PDB file of C-alpha atoms in Angstrom:
ATOM      1  CA  MET A  16       0.000   0.000   0.000  1.00  0.00           C
ATOM      2  CA  ARG A  17       0.951   3.624  -0.413  1.00  0.00           C
ATOM      3  CA  ILE A  18       0.927   4.914   3.171  1.00  0.00           C
ATOM      4  CA  LEU A  19       1.118   8.429   4.560  1.00  0.00           C
ATOM      5  CA  LEU A  20       2.814   8.330   7.970  1.00  0.00           C
ATOM      6  CA  THR A  21       2.572  11.493  10.059  1.00  0.00           C
ATOM      7  CA  GLY A  22       4.987  11.996  12.913  1.00  0.00           C
ATOM      8  CA  SER A  23       7.560  10.079  10.892  1.00  0.00           C
ATOM      9  CA  SER A  24      10.495  11.807  12.610  1.00  0.00           C
ATOM     10  CA  GLY A  25       9.284  10.885  16.095  1.00  0.00           C
ATOM     11  CA  TRP A  26      10.120   7.940  18.346  1.00  0.00           C
ATOM     12  CA  LEU A  27       7.236   5.810  17.046  1.00  0.00           C
ATOM     13  CA  GLY A  28       7.529   6.959  13.433  1.00  0.00           C
ATOM     14  CA  ALA A  29      11.225   6.117  13.263  1.00  0.00           C
ATOM     15  CA  THR A  30      10.453   2.605  14.488  1.00  0.00           C
ATOM     16  CA  LEU A  31       7.347   2.084  12.381  1.00  0.00           C
ATOM     17  CA  ALA A  32       8.542   3.406   8.994  1.00  0.00           C
ATOM     18  CA  PRO A  33      11.226   0.754   8.332  1.00  0.00           C
ATOM     19  CA  ARG A  34       8.856  -2.013   9.414  1.00  0.00           C
ATOM     20  CA  LEU A  35       6.255  -0.837   6.921  1.00  0.00           C
ATOM     21  CA  THR A  36       8.876  -0.603   4.172  1.00  0.00           C
ATOM     22  CA  ALA A  37      10.122  -4.120   4.947  1.00  0.00           C
ATOM     23  CA  LEU A  38       6.549  -5.363   4.466  1.00  0.00           C
ATOM     24  CA  GLY A  39       6.552  -3.918   0.946  1.00  0.00           C
ATOM     25  CA  HIS A  40       4.594  -0.729   1.599  1.00  0.00           C
ATOM     26  CA  GLU A  41       5.533   2.601   0.031  1.00  0.00           C
ATOM     27  CA  VAL A  42       5.815   5.050   2.925  1.00  0.00           C
ATOM     28  CA  THR A  43       5.558   8.830   2.624  1.00  0.00           C
ATOM     29  CA  GLY A  44       6.732  10.388   5.875  1.00  0.00           C
ATOM     30  CA  LEU A  45       5.331  13.805   6.845  1.00  0.00           C
ATOM     31  CA  ASP A  46       6.741  15.703   9.824  1.00  0.00           C
ATOM     32  CA  PRO A  47       7.759  19.294  10.688  1.00  0.00           C
ATOM     33  CA  VAL A  48      11.197  17.976  11.722  1.00  0.00           C
ATOM     34  CA  PRO A  49      13.603  16.621   9.084  1.00  0.00           C
ATOM     35  CA  ALA A  50      14.725  13.017   9.452  1.00  0.00           C
ATOM     36  CA  MET A  51      15.896  10.127   7.291  1.00  0.00           C
ATOM     37  CA  GLN A  52      12.430   8.558   7.106  1.00  0.00           C
ATOM     38  CA  THR A  53      10.634  11.897   6.531  1.00  0.00           C
ATOM     39  CA  ARG A  54      10.157  12.628   2.838  1.00  0.00           C
ATOM     40  CA  ILE A  55       8.036  15.761   3.269  1.00  0.00           C
ATOM     41  CA  VAL A  56       8.893  18.368   5.875  1.00  0.00           C
ATOM     42  CA  GLY A  57       5.712  20.186   6.823  1.00  0.00           C
ATOM     43  CA  SER A  58       2.833  20.443   9.237  1.00  0.00           C
ATOM     44  CA  ILE A  59      -0.536  18.707   9.241  1.00  0.00           C
ATOM     45  CA  THR A  60      -1.995  22.100  10.162  1.00  0.00           C
ATOM     46  CA  ASP A  61      -1.298  23.141   6.555  1.00  0.00           C
ATOM     47  CA  ARG A  62      -4.525  21.931   4.927  1.00  0.00           C
ATOM     48  CA  ASP A  63      -3.391  22.618   1.374  1.00  0.00           C
ATOM     49  CA  LEU A  64      -0.199  20.657   1.940  1.00  0.00           C
ATOM     50  CA  VAL A  65      -2.082  17.691   3.405  1.00  0.00           C
ATOM     51  CA  MET A  66      -4.543  17.632   0.517  1.00  0.00           C
ATOM     52  CA  ARG A  67      -1.751  17.854  -2.043  1.00  0.00           C
ATOM     53  CA  VAL A  68       0.348  15.111  -0.424  1.00  0.00           C
ATOM     54  CA  VAL A  69      -2.566  12.675  -0.273  1.00  0.00           C
ATOM     55  CA  ARG A  70      -3.696  13.418  -3.818  1.00  0.00           C
ATOM     56  CA  GLU A  71      -0.325  13.513  -5.572  1.00  0.00           C
ATOM     57  CA  ASN A  72       1.044  10.400  -3.883  1.00  0.00           C
ATOM     58  CA  GLY A  73      -2.066   8.289  -4.443  1.00  0.00           C
ATOM     59  CA  ILE A  74      -2.232   7.550  -0.721  1.00  0.00           C
ATOM     60  CA  GLU A  75      -4.221   4.415   0.120  1.00  0.00           C
ATOM     61  CA  ALA A  76      -3.791   4.415   3.905  1.00  0.00           C
ATOM     62  CA  ILE A  77      -2.935   6.963   6.587  1.00  0.00           C
ATOM     63  CA  ILE A  78      -1.244   6.248   9.910  1.00  0.00           C
ATOM     64  CA  HIS A  79      -1.591   9.406  11.950  1.00  0.00           C
ATOM     65  CA  SER A  80       0.927   9.370  14.794  1.00  0.00           C
ATOM     66  CA  GLY A  81       1.956  13.030  14.657  1.00  0.00           C
ATOM     67  CA  ALA A  82       0.818  15.239  17.544  1.00  0.00           C
ATOM     68  CA  LEU A  83       1.721  17.667  20.263  1.00  0.00           C
ATOM     69  CA  HIS A  84       2.162  15.579  23.404  1.00  0.00           C
ATOM     70  CA  LYS A  85       1.800  16.080  27.144  1.00  0.00           C
ATOM     71  CA  PRO A  86       5.372  17.436  27.642  1.00  0.00           C
ATOM     72  CA  ASN A  87       4.578  20.132  25.051  1.00  0.00           C
ATOM     73  CA  ILE A  88       2.042  21.687  27.446  1.00  0.00           C
ATOM     74  CA  GLU A  89       4.917  23.547  29.087  1.00  0.00           C
ATOM     75  CA  ASP A  90       5.840  25.505  25.943  1.00  0.00           C
ATOM     76  CA  HIS A  91       2.691  25.476  23.750  1.00  0.00           C
ATOM     77  CA  ASP A  92      -0.626  27.188  24.408  1.00  0.00           C
ATOM     78  CA  ASN A  93      -4.051  25.614  24.051  1.00  0.00           C
ATOM     79  CA  GLY A  94      -4.458  27.032  20.562  1.00  0.00           C
ATOM     80  CA  ALA A  95      -1.378  25.199  19.334  1.00  0.00           C
ATOM     81  CA  PHE A  96      -2.736  21.910  20.679  1.00  0.00           C
ATOM     82  CA  ILE A  97      -6.083  22.485  18.996  1.00  0.00           C
ATOM     83  CA  ALA A  98      -4.433  23.443  15.706  1.00  0.00           C
ATOM     84  CA  THR A  99      -2.202  20.366  15.584  1.00  0.00           C
ATOM     85  CA  ASN A 100      -4.172  17.654  17.352  1.00  0.00           C
ATOM     86  CA  VAL A 101      -7.695  18.593  16.300  1.00  0.00           C
ATOM     87  CA  VAL A 102      -7.529  20.679  13.112  1.00  0.00           C
ATOM     88  CA  GLY A 103      -4.551  18.689  11.830  1.00  0.00           C
ATOM     89  CA  THR A 104      -6.454  15.446  12.329  1.00  0.00           C
ATOM     90  CA  LEU A 105      -9.494  16.937  10.594  1.00  0.00           C
ATOM     91  CA  ASN A 106      -7.320  17.915   7.627  1.00  0.00           C
ATOM     92  CA  LEU A 107      -6.072  14.336   7.303  1.00  0.00           C
ATOM     93  CA  LEU A 108      -9.543  12.834   7.628  1.00  0.00           C
ATOM     94  CA  ASP A 109     -10.973  15.228   5.052  1.00  0.00           C
ATOM     95  CA  ALA A 110      -8.145  14.401   2.674  1.00  0.00           C
ATOM     96  CA  ALA A 111      -8.774  10.703   3.256  1.00  0.00           C
ATOM     97  CA  THR A 112     -12.452  10.938   2.383  1.00  0.00           C
ATOM     98  CA  SER A 113     -11.844  13.323  -0.516  1.00  0.00           C
ATOM     99  CA  PHE A 114      -9.266  11.161  -2.277  1.00  0.00           C
ATOM    100  CA  GLY A 115     -10.398   7.611  -1.609  1.00  0.00           C
ATOM    101  CA  VAL A 116      -8.061   6.571   1.204  1.00  0.00           C
ATOM    102  CA  GLU A 117      -9.050   3.041   2.187  1.00  0.00           C
ATOM    103  CA  ARG A 118      -8.056   2.937   5.866  1.00  0.00           C
ATOM    104  CA  PHE A 119      -6.960   5.235   8.691  1.00  0.00           C
ATOM    105  CA  VAL A 120      -5.082   4.425  11.911  1.00  0.00           C
ATOM    106  CA  PHE A 121      -4.999   7.045  14.648  1.00  0.00           C
ATOM    107  CA  THR A 122      -2.486   7.057  17.500  1.00  0.00           C
ATOM    108  CA  SER A 123      -4.324   8.164  20.609  1.00  0.00           C
ATOM    109  CA  THR A 124      -3.341   7.855  24.275  1.00  0.00           C
ATOM    110  CA  THR A 125      -4.407   6.212  27.506  1.00  0.00           C
ATOM    111  CA  SER A 126      -3.670   9.560  29.147  1.00  0.00           C
ATOM    112  CA  LEU A 127      -7.085  10.875  28.092  1.00  0.00           C
ATOM    113  CA  MET A 128      -8.714   8.212  30.294  1.00  0.00           C
ATOM    114  CA  ILE A 129      -7.420   9.776  33.513  1.00  0.00           C
ATOM    115  CA  SER A 130      -9.978  12.329  34.664  1.00  0.00           C
ATOM    116  CA  GLN A 131      -9.342  14.896  37.377  1.00  0.00           C
ATOM    117  CA  ALA A 132     -11.488  12.833  39.734  1.00  0.00           C
ATOM    118  CA  ILE A 133      -9.383   9.728  39.084  1.00  0.00           C
ATOM    119  CA  ARG A 134      -6.199  11.773  39.459  1.00  0.00           C
ATOM    120  CA  GLU A 135      -7.374  13.157  42.813  1.00  0.00           C
ATOM    121  CA  GLY A 136      -8.183   9.623  43.916  1.00  0.00           C
ATOM    122  CA  PHE A 137      -4.612   8.565  43.127  1.00  0.00           C
ATOM    123  CA  THR A 138      -3.043  11.447  45.026  1.00  0.00           C
ATOM    124  CA  GLY A 139      -5.581  11.529  47.849  1.00  0.00           C
ATOM    125  CA  GLY A 140      -5.410   7.911  48.944  1.00  0.00           C
ATOM    126  CA  ALA A 141      -7.655   5.858  46.711  1.00  0.00           C
ATOM    127  CA  ARG A 142      -9.069   2.680  48.274  1.00  0.00           C
ATOM    128  CA  LYS A 143      -8.233   0.613  45.216  1.00  0.00           C
ATOM    129  CA  ALA A 144      -6.469   0.881  41.878  1.00  0.00           C
ATOM    130  CA  ALA A 145      -8.505   1.994  38.864  1.00  0.00           C
ATOM    131  CA  TRP A 146      -9.186  -0.790  36.363  1.00  0.00           C
ATOM    132  CA  LEU A 147      -9.304   0.962  32.996  1.00  0.00           C
ATOM    133  CA  THR A 148     -10.987  -0.421  29.867  1.00  0.00           C
ATOM    134  CA  GLU A 149     -12.414   0.971  26.641  1.00  0.00           C
ATOM    135  CA  ARG A 150     -15.905   0.883  28.166  1.00  0.00           C
ATOM    136  CA  MET A 151     -15.319   3.904  30.398  1.00  0.00           C
ATOM    137  CA  SER A 152     -16.346   7.423  29.309  1.00  0.00           C
ATOM    138  CA  PRO A 153     -13.194   9.575  29.311  1.00  0.00           C
ATOM    139  CA  GLU A 154     -13.112  13.003  30.955  1.00  0.00           C
ATOM    140  CA  PRO A 155      -9.605  14.298  30.143  1.00  0.00           C
ATOM    141  CA  ARG A 156      -7.904  16.524  32.694  1.00  0.00           C
ATOM    142  CA  ASN A 157      -5.622  18.592  30.398  1.00  0.00           C
ATOM    143  CA  ILE A 158      -5.494  20.095  26.907  1.00  0.00           C
ATOM    144  CA  TYR A 159      -3.520  17.138  25.571  1.00  0.00           C
ATOM    145  CA  GLY A 160      -6.214  14.673  26.571  1.00  0.00           C
ATOM    146  CA  VAL A 161      -9.027  16.981  25.449  1.00  0.00           C
ATOM    147  CA  THR A 162      -7.585  17.366  21.972  1.00  0.00           C
ATOM    148  CA  LYS A 163      -6.813  13.664  21.554  1.00  0.00           C
ATOM    149  CA  LEU A 164     -10.361  12.744  22.572  1.00  0.00           C
ATOM    150  CA  SER A 165     -11.729  15.385  20.187  1.00  0.00           C
ATOM    151  CA  ALA A 166      -9.635  13.840  17.416  1.00  0.00           C
ATOM    152  CA  GLU A 167     -11.061  10.412  18.280  1.00  0.00           C
ATOM    153  CA  HIS A 168     -14.574  11.848  17.883  1.00  0.00           C
ATOM    154  CA  LEU A 169     -13.632  13.267  14.487  1.00  0.00           C
ATOM    155  CA  CYS A 170     -12.408   9.817  13.455  1.00  0.00           C
ATOM    156  CA  ARG A 171     -15.720   8.283  14.469  1.00  0.00           C
ATOM    157  CA  LEU A 172     -17.636  11.016  12.657  1.00  0.00           C
ATOM    158  CA  HIS A 173     -15.792  10.389   9.404  1.00  0.00           C
ATOM    159  CA  HIS A 174     -16.505   6.699   9.701  1.00  0.00           C
ATOM    160  CA  LEU A 175     -20.212   7.353  10.280  1.00  0.00           C
ATOM    161  CA  GLN A 176     -20.570   9.972   7.544  1.00  0.00           C
ATOM    162  CA  HIS A 177     -18.226   8.570   4.912  1.00  0.00           C
ATOM    163  CA  GLY A 178     -17.654   4.918   5.798  1.00  0.00           C
ATOM    164  CA  LEU A 179     -13.922   5.480   6.317  1.00  0.00           C
ATOM    165  CA  PRO A 180     -12.465   2.479   8.191  1.00  0.00           C
ATOM    166  CA  VAL A 181     -10.672   3.847  11.267  1.00  0.00           C
ATOM    167  CA  VAL A 182      -8.857   2.141  14.125  1.00  0.00           C
ATOM    168  CA  VAL A 183      -7.989   4.242  17.168  1.00  0.00           C
ATOM    169  CA  LEU A 184      -5.106   2.986  19.315  1.00  0.00           C
ATOM    170  CA  ARG A 185      -4.943   4.338  22.848  1.00  0.00           C
ATOM    171  CA  THR A 186      -1.303   3.587  23.503  1.00  0.00           C
ATOM    172  CA  ALA A 187       0.160   3.455  26.983  1.00  0.00           C
ATOM    173  CA  ARG A 188       3.623   4.859  27.694  1.00  0.00           C
ATOM    174  CA  PHE A 189       6.440   3.932  25.350  1.00  0.00           C
ATOM    175  CA  PHE A 190       8.503   7.126  25.338  1.00  0.00           C
ATOM    176  CA  PRO A 191      12.254   6.844  26.006  1.00  0.00           C
ATOM    177  CA  GLU A 192      12.475   9.794  28.395  1.00  0.00           C
ATOM    178  CA  ALA A 193      12.783   9.269  32.136  1.00  0.00           C
ATOM    179  CA  ASP A 194       9.505   8.802  33.981  1.00  0.00           C
ATOM    180  CA  ASP A 195       7.761  11.840  35.453  1.00  0.00           C
ATOM    181  CA  MET A 196       5.894   9.979  38.212  1.00  0.00           C
ATOM    182  CA  ALA A 197       6.663  10.841  41.830  1.00  0.00           C
ATOM    183  CA  HIS A 198       7.870   7.350  42.717  1.00  0.00           C
ATOM    184  CA  ALA A 199      10.365   7.398  39.835  1.00  0.00           C
ATOM    185  CA  ILE A 200      12.681   9.373  42.135  1.00  0.00           C
ATOM    186  CA  GLU A 201      13.155   6.203  44.169  1.00  0.00           C
ATOM    187  CA  GLN A 202      14.005   3.928  41.228  1.00  0.00           C
ATOM    188  CA  SER A 203      16.392   3.978  38.304  1.00  0.00           C
ATOM    189  CA  ASP A 204      14.870   4.646  34.896  1.00  0.00           C
ATOM    190  CA  ALA A 205      15.253   0.998  33.862  1.00  0.00           C
ATOM    191  CA  ASN A 206      13.704  -0.165  37.147  1.00  0.00           C
ATOM    192  CA  THR A 207      10.786   2.252  36.784  1.00  0.00           C
ATOM    193  CA  LYS A 208      10.039   1.221  33.212  1.00  0.00           C
ATOM    194  CA  ALA A 209      10.264  -2.456  34.115  1.00  0.00           C
ATOM    195  CA  ASN A 210       7.720  -1.953  36.905  1.00  0.00           C
ATOM    196  CA  GLU A 211       5.400  -0.076  34.562  1.00  0.00           C
ATOM    197  CA  LEU A 212       5.231  -3.023  32.162  1.00  0.00           C
ATOM    198  CA  LEU A 213       2.924  -4.570  34.751  1.00  0.00           C
ATOM    199  CA  PHE A 214       0.212  -1.982  34.276  1.00  0.00           C
ATOM    200  CA  ARG A 215       0.911   1.052  32.045  1.00  0.00           C
ATOM    201  CA  ARG A 216       3.741   0.621  29.514  1.00  0.00           C
ATOM    202  CA  LEU A 217       4.768  -1.105  26.306  1.00  0.00           C
ATOM    203  CA  THR A 218       7.874  -1.053  24.143  1.00  0.00           C
ATOM    204  CA  VAL A 219       8.044   1.163  21.081  1.00  0.00           C
ATOM    205  CA  GLU A 220       8.542  -1.998  18.997  1.00  0.00           C
ATOM    206  CA  ASP A 221       5.224  -3.353  20.245  1.00  0.00           C
ATOM    207  CA  ALA A 222       3.575   0.012  19.612  1.00  0.00           C
ATOM    208  CA  ALA A 223       4.767  -0.147  16.001  1.00  0.00           C
ATOM    209  CA  GLU A 224       3.484  -3.709  15.560  1.00  0.00           C
ATOM    210  CA  ALA A 225       0.096  -2.693  16.970  1.00  0.00           C
ATOM    211  CA  HIS A 226      -0.195  -0.067  14.240  1.00  0.00           C
ATOM    212  CA  ILE A 227       0.618  -2.654  11.579  1.00  0.00           C
ATOM    213  CA  ALA A 228      -2.077  -4.953  12.982  1.00  0.00           C
ATOM    214  CA  ALA A 229      -4.570  -2.071  12.988  1.00  0.00           C
ATOM    215  CA  LEU A 230      -3.677  -1.194   9.403  1.00  0.00           C
ATOM    216  CA  GLU A 231      -4.436  -4.747   8.308  1.00  0.00           C
ATOM    217  CA  LYS A 232      -7.680  -5.110  10.281  1.00  0.00           C
ATOM    218  CA  ALA A 233      -9.219  -1.656   9.700  1.00  0.00           C
ATOM    219  CA  PRO A 234     -11.499  -2.614   6.753  1.00  0.00           C
ATOM    220  CA  LEU A 235     -12.912  -5.557   8.726  1.00  0.00           C
ATOM    221  CA  LEU A 236     -13.421  -3.566  11.927  1.00  0.00           C
ATOM    222  CA  GLY A 237     -14.981  -0.453  10.368  1.00  0.00           C
ATOM    223  CA  PHE A 238     -14.431   1.637  13.463  1.00  0.00           C
ATOM    224  CA  ASP A 239     -12.999   0.573  16.794  1.00  0.00           C
ATOM    225  CA  THR A 240     -10.907   1.800  19.707  1.00  0.00           C
ATOM    226  CA  PHE A 241      -8.318  -0.247  21.577  1.00  0.00           C
ATOM    227  CA  ILE A 242      -6.083   0.160  24.600  1.00  0.00           C
ATOM    228  CA  VAL A 243      -2.576  -0.974  23.674  1.00  0.00           C
ATOM    229  CA  CYS A 244      -0.367  -1.921  26.601  1.00  0.00           C
ATOM    230  CA  ALA A 245       1.805  -4.809  27.727  1.00  0.00           C
ATOM    231  CA  PRO A 246      -0.457  -7.594  29.044  1.00  0.00           C
ATOM    232  CA  THR A 247      -1.059  -7.244  32.766  1.00  0.00           C
ATOM    233  CA  PRO A 248      -0.982 -10.293  35.017  1.00  0.00           C
ATOM    234  CA  PHE A 249      -3.440  -8.627  37.383  1.00  0.00           C
ATOM    235  CA  ARG A 250      -7.191  -9.113  37.668  1.00  0.00           C
ATOM    236  CA  PRO A 251      -9.841  -6.612  38.800  1.00  0.00           C
ATOM    237  CA  ASP A 252     -10.073  -8.266  42.213  1.00  0.00           C
ATOM    238  CA  ASP A 253      -6.395  -7.390  42.799  1.00  0.00           C
ATOM    239  CA  CYS A 254      -7.124  -3.646  42.749  1.00  0.00           C
ATOM    240  CA  ALA A 255      -7.566  -3.135  46.499  1.00  0.00           C
ATOM    241  CA  ALA A 256      -4.329  -4.932  47.338  1.00  0.00           C
ATOM    242  CA  LEU A 257      -2.426  -3.136  44.560  1.00  0.00           C
ATOM    243  CA  ILE A 258      -3.043   0.168  46.322  1.00  0.00           C
ATOM    244  CA  THR A 259      -1.949  -1.024  49.765  1.00  0.00           C
ATOM    245  CA  ASP A 260       0.819  -3.535  48.995  1.00  0.00           C
ATOM    246  CA  ALA A 261       1.737  -3.895  45.327  1.00  0.00           C
ATOM    247  CA  PRO A 262       4.918  -5.983  45.909  1.00  0.00           C
ATOM    248  CA  SER A 263       2.946  -8.772  47.578  1.00  0.00           C
ATOM    249  CA  VAL A 264       0.528  -8.912  44.636  1.00  0.00           C
ATOM    250  CA  VAL A 265       3.379  -9.041  42.130  1.00  0.00           C
ATOM    251  CA  ALA A 266       5.057 -11.804  44.139  1.00  0.00           C
ATOM    252  CA  ARG A 267       1.888 -13.926  43.959  1.00  0.00           C
ATOM    253  CA  TYR A 268       2.122 -13.930  40.170  1.00  0.00           C
ATOM    254  CA  PHE A 269       5.928 -13.973  39.949  1.00  0.00           C
ATOM    255  CA  PRO A 270       7.427 -15.768  42.994  1.00  0.00           C
ATOM    256  CA  GLU A 271      10.932 -15.321  41.581  1.00  0.00           C
ATOM    257  CA  PHE A 272      10.625 -11.525  41.387  1.00  0.00           C
ATOM    258  CA  PRO A 273      11.733 -10.552  44.947  1.00  0.00           C
ATOM    259  CA  GLY A 274      15.040 -12.411  44.676  1.00  0.00           C
ATOM    260  CA  LEU A 275      15.812 -11.194  41.158  1.00  0.00           C
ATOM    261  CA  TYR A 276      14.997  -7.610  42.096  1.00  0.00           C
ATOM    262  CA  ALA A 277      17.061  -7.772  45.292  1.00  0.00           C
ATOM    263  CA  ARG A 278      20.132  -9.013  43.448  1.00  0.00           C
ATOM    264  CA  ALA A 279      19.692  -6.283  40.807  1.00  0.00           C
ATOM    265  CA  GLY A 280      19.278  -3.597  43.466  1.00  0.00           C
ATOM    266  CA  TRP A 281      15.790  -2.862  42.176  1.00  0.00           C
ATOM    267  CA  THR A 282      12.553  -2.240  44.050  1.00  0.00           C
ATOM    268  CA  MET A 283       8.863  -2.538  43.173  1.00  0.00           C
ATOM    269  CA  PHE A 284       6.479   0.390  43.577  1.00  0.00           C
ATOM    270  CA  SER A 285       4.833   0.181  46.986  1.00  0.00           C
ATOM    271  CA  SER A 286       1.489   1.111  45.409  1.00  0.00           C
ATOM    272  CA  ILE A 287       0.040   0.712  41.912  1.00  0.00           C
ATOM    273  CA  ASP A 288      -2.840   3.097  41.270  1.00  0.00           C
ATOM    274  CA  ARG A 289      -4.153   2.031  37.847  1.00  0.00           C
ATOM    275  CA  VAL A 290      -4.170  -0.916  35.477  1.00  0.00           C
ATOM    276  CA  TYR A 291      -4.793  -0.629  31.744  1.00  0.00           C
ATOM    277  CA  ASP A 292      -6.583  -3.731  30.489  1.00  0.00           C
ATOM    278  CA  ALA A 293      -5.514  -4.400  26.881  1.00  0.00           C
ATOM    279  CA  SER A 294      -7.343  -7.717  26.556  1.00  0.00           C
ATOM    280  CA  ARG A 295      -9.862  -6.354  24.074  1.00  0.00           C
ATOM    281  CA  ALA A 296      -7.058  -5.661  21.575  1.00  0.00           C
ATOM    282  CA  GLY A 297      -6.202  -9.343  21.771  1.00  0.00           C
ATOM    283  CA  ASP A 298      -9.801 -10.422  21.307  1.00  0.00           C
ATOM    284  CA  ARG A 299     -10.856  -8.031  18.505  1.00  0.00           C
ATOM    285  CA  LEU A 300      -7.650  -6.793  16.897  1.00  0.00           C
ATOM    286  CA  GLY A 301      -5.727 -10.022  17.313  1.00  0.00           C
ATOM    287  CA  PHE A 302      -2.787  -8.145  18.811  1.00  0.00           C
ATOM    288  CA  VAL A 303      -0.937  -8.808  22.074  1.00  0.00           C
ATOM    289  CA  CYS A 304       2.318  -7.072  22.979  1.00  0.00           C
ATOM    290  CA  LYS A 305       5.303  -9.418  22.790  1.00  0.00           C
ATOM    291  CA  THR A 306       7.247  -7.853  25.656  1.00  0.00           C
ATOM    292  CA  SER A 307       5.888  -8.127  29.192  1.00  0.00           C
ATOM    293  CA  PHE A 308       7.109  -8.013  32.793  1.00  0.00           C
ATOM    294  CA  ALA A 309       7.897 -11.726  32.547  1.00  0.00           C
ATOM    295  CA  ASP A 310      10.487 -10.915  29.876  1.00  0.00           C
ATOM    296  CA  VAL A 311      12.149  -8.428  32.218  1.00  0.00           C
ATOM    297  CA  LEU A 312      12.482 -11.119  34.859  1.00  0.00           C
ATOM    298  CA  ALA A 313      13.828 -13.606  32.311  1.00  0.00           C
ATOM    299  CA  THR A 314      16.480 -11.081  31.262  1.00  0.00           C
ATOM    300  CA  LEU A 315      17.464 -10.364  34.863  1.00  0.00           C
ATOM    301  CA  SER A 316      17.707 -14.099  35.552  1.00  0.00           C
ATOM    302  CA  ALA A 317      19.912 -14.665  32.500  1.00  0.00           C
ATOM    303  CA  GLU A 318      22.175 -11.735  33.362  1.00  0.00           C
ATOM    304  CA  GLN A 319      22.533 -12.784  36.974  1.00  0.00           C
ATOM    305  CA  GLY A 320      23.186 -16.389  35.934  1.00  0.00           C
ATOM    306  CA  ALA A 321      25.897 -15.293  33.523  1.00  0.00           C
ATOM    307  CA  SER A 322      27.440 -13.071  36.186  1.00  0.00           C
ATOM    308  CA  SER A 323      27.498 -15.916  38.725  1.00  0.00           C
ATOM    309  CA  SER A 324      29.033 -18.256  36.161  1.00  0.00           C
ATOM    310  CA  GLY A 325      31.734 -15.712  35.346  1.00  0.00           C
ATOM    311  CA  ARG A 326      32.657 -15.296  39.015  1.00  0.00           C
ATOM    312  CA  ALA A 327      32.809 -19.074  39.495  1.00  0.00           C
ATOM    313  CA  GLN A 328      35.202 -19.476  36.564  1.00  0.00           C
ATOM    314  CA  ARG A 329      37.525 -16.826  37.963  1.00  0.00           C
TER     315      ARG A 329
END
């Protein structure tokens, strides 16, 4: 397929573009920032540019991963978020329906599912962790979440009005930057990200593969929205204990974890306040992330085994 990939210079775009090319697709990267995989330097806020790119390149599918993100709140006003995340998405959807694009994949975020009320519960001593699924009605707490949810609604509208097949992927964290959560101060970056694979993270490689799965399934699904996150071992009835004593819950599922963590000098979060349930993506989209917390433990075990063997030989 001839695919337009927005955000092609970003962390996800740089991982996704070569995978699409390896599958035989012709990828046109569009991003305001120059990069090897970005063929057209420009903004999705430029409606004429978007229309021209889709028309002149005979685009058959659009993967829209370009956006202003939560960290951009510090140096961009609300208008910039609306222009990029809402109007930019509208430009792409209008181009898709105007020029016969066959499928559309939109990169959304689990962040929009955390309302102010849920946030206050986390910081004010919630009685149990929040179990988050696609069935909940989001009430975003910041301009990033508001604009991503608005873009989701535009995607649904274009499906309803024009029959455009659209898959929305609410991705959990996969960014490479250090964590901004309060408890991250107590753990190394690698330790923090490993812990988060239990409930709110995935690798960028898995994020890219989820987009490929969505691209393939879009015509069959028509319109659908999926949480994309590493599979959690937890169940809803774990939520009360996750708030009060997360390490004991983790140890029930992974008895080897305390010893492996101790030898690595790592610690588990004392409390886990939310769990993203990505099971629906497995059921409907046929996609499950390959990397999970179990893989982290397997890597630690292999490294520690190799280290012990090396010391014994000396």
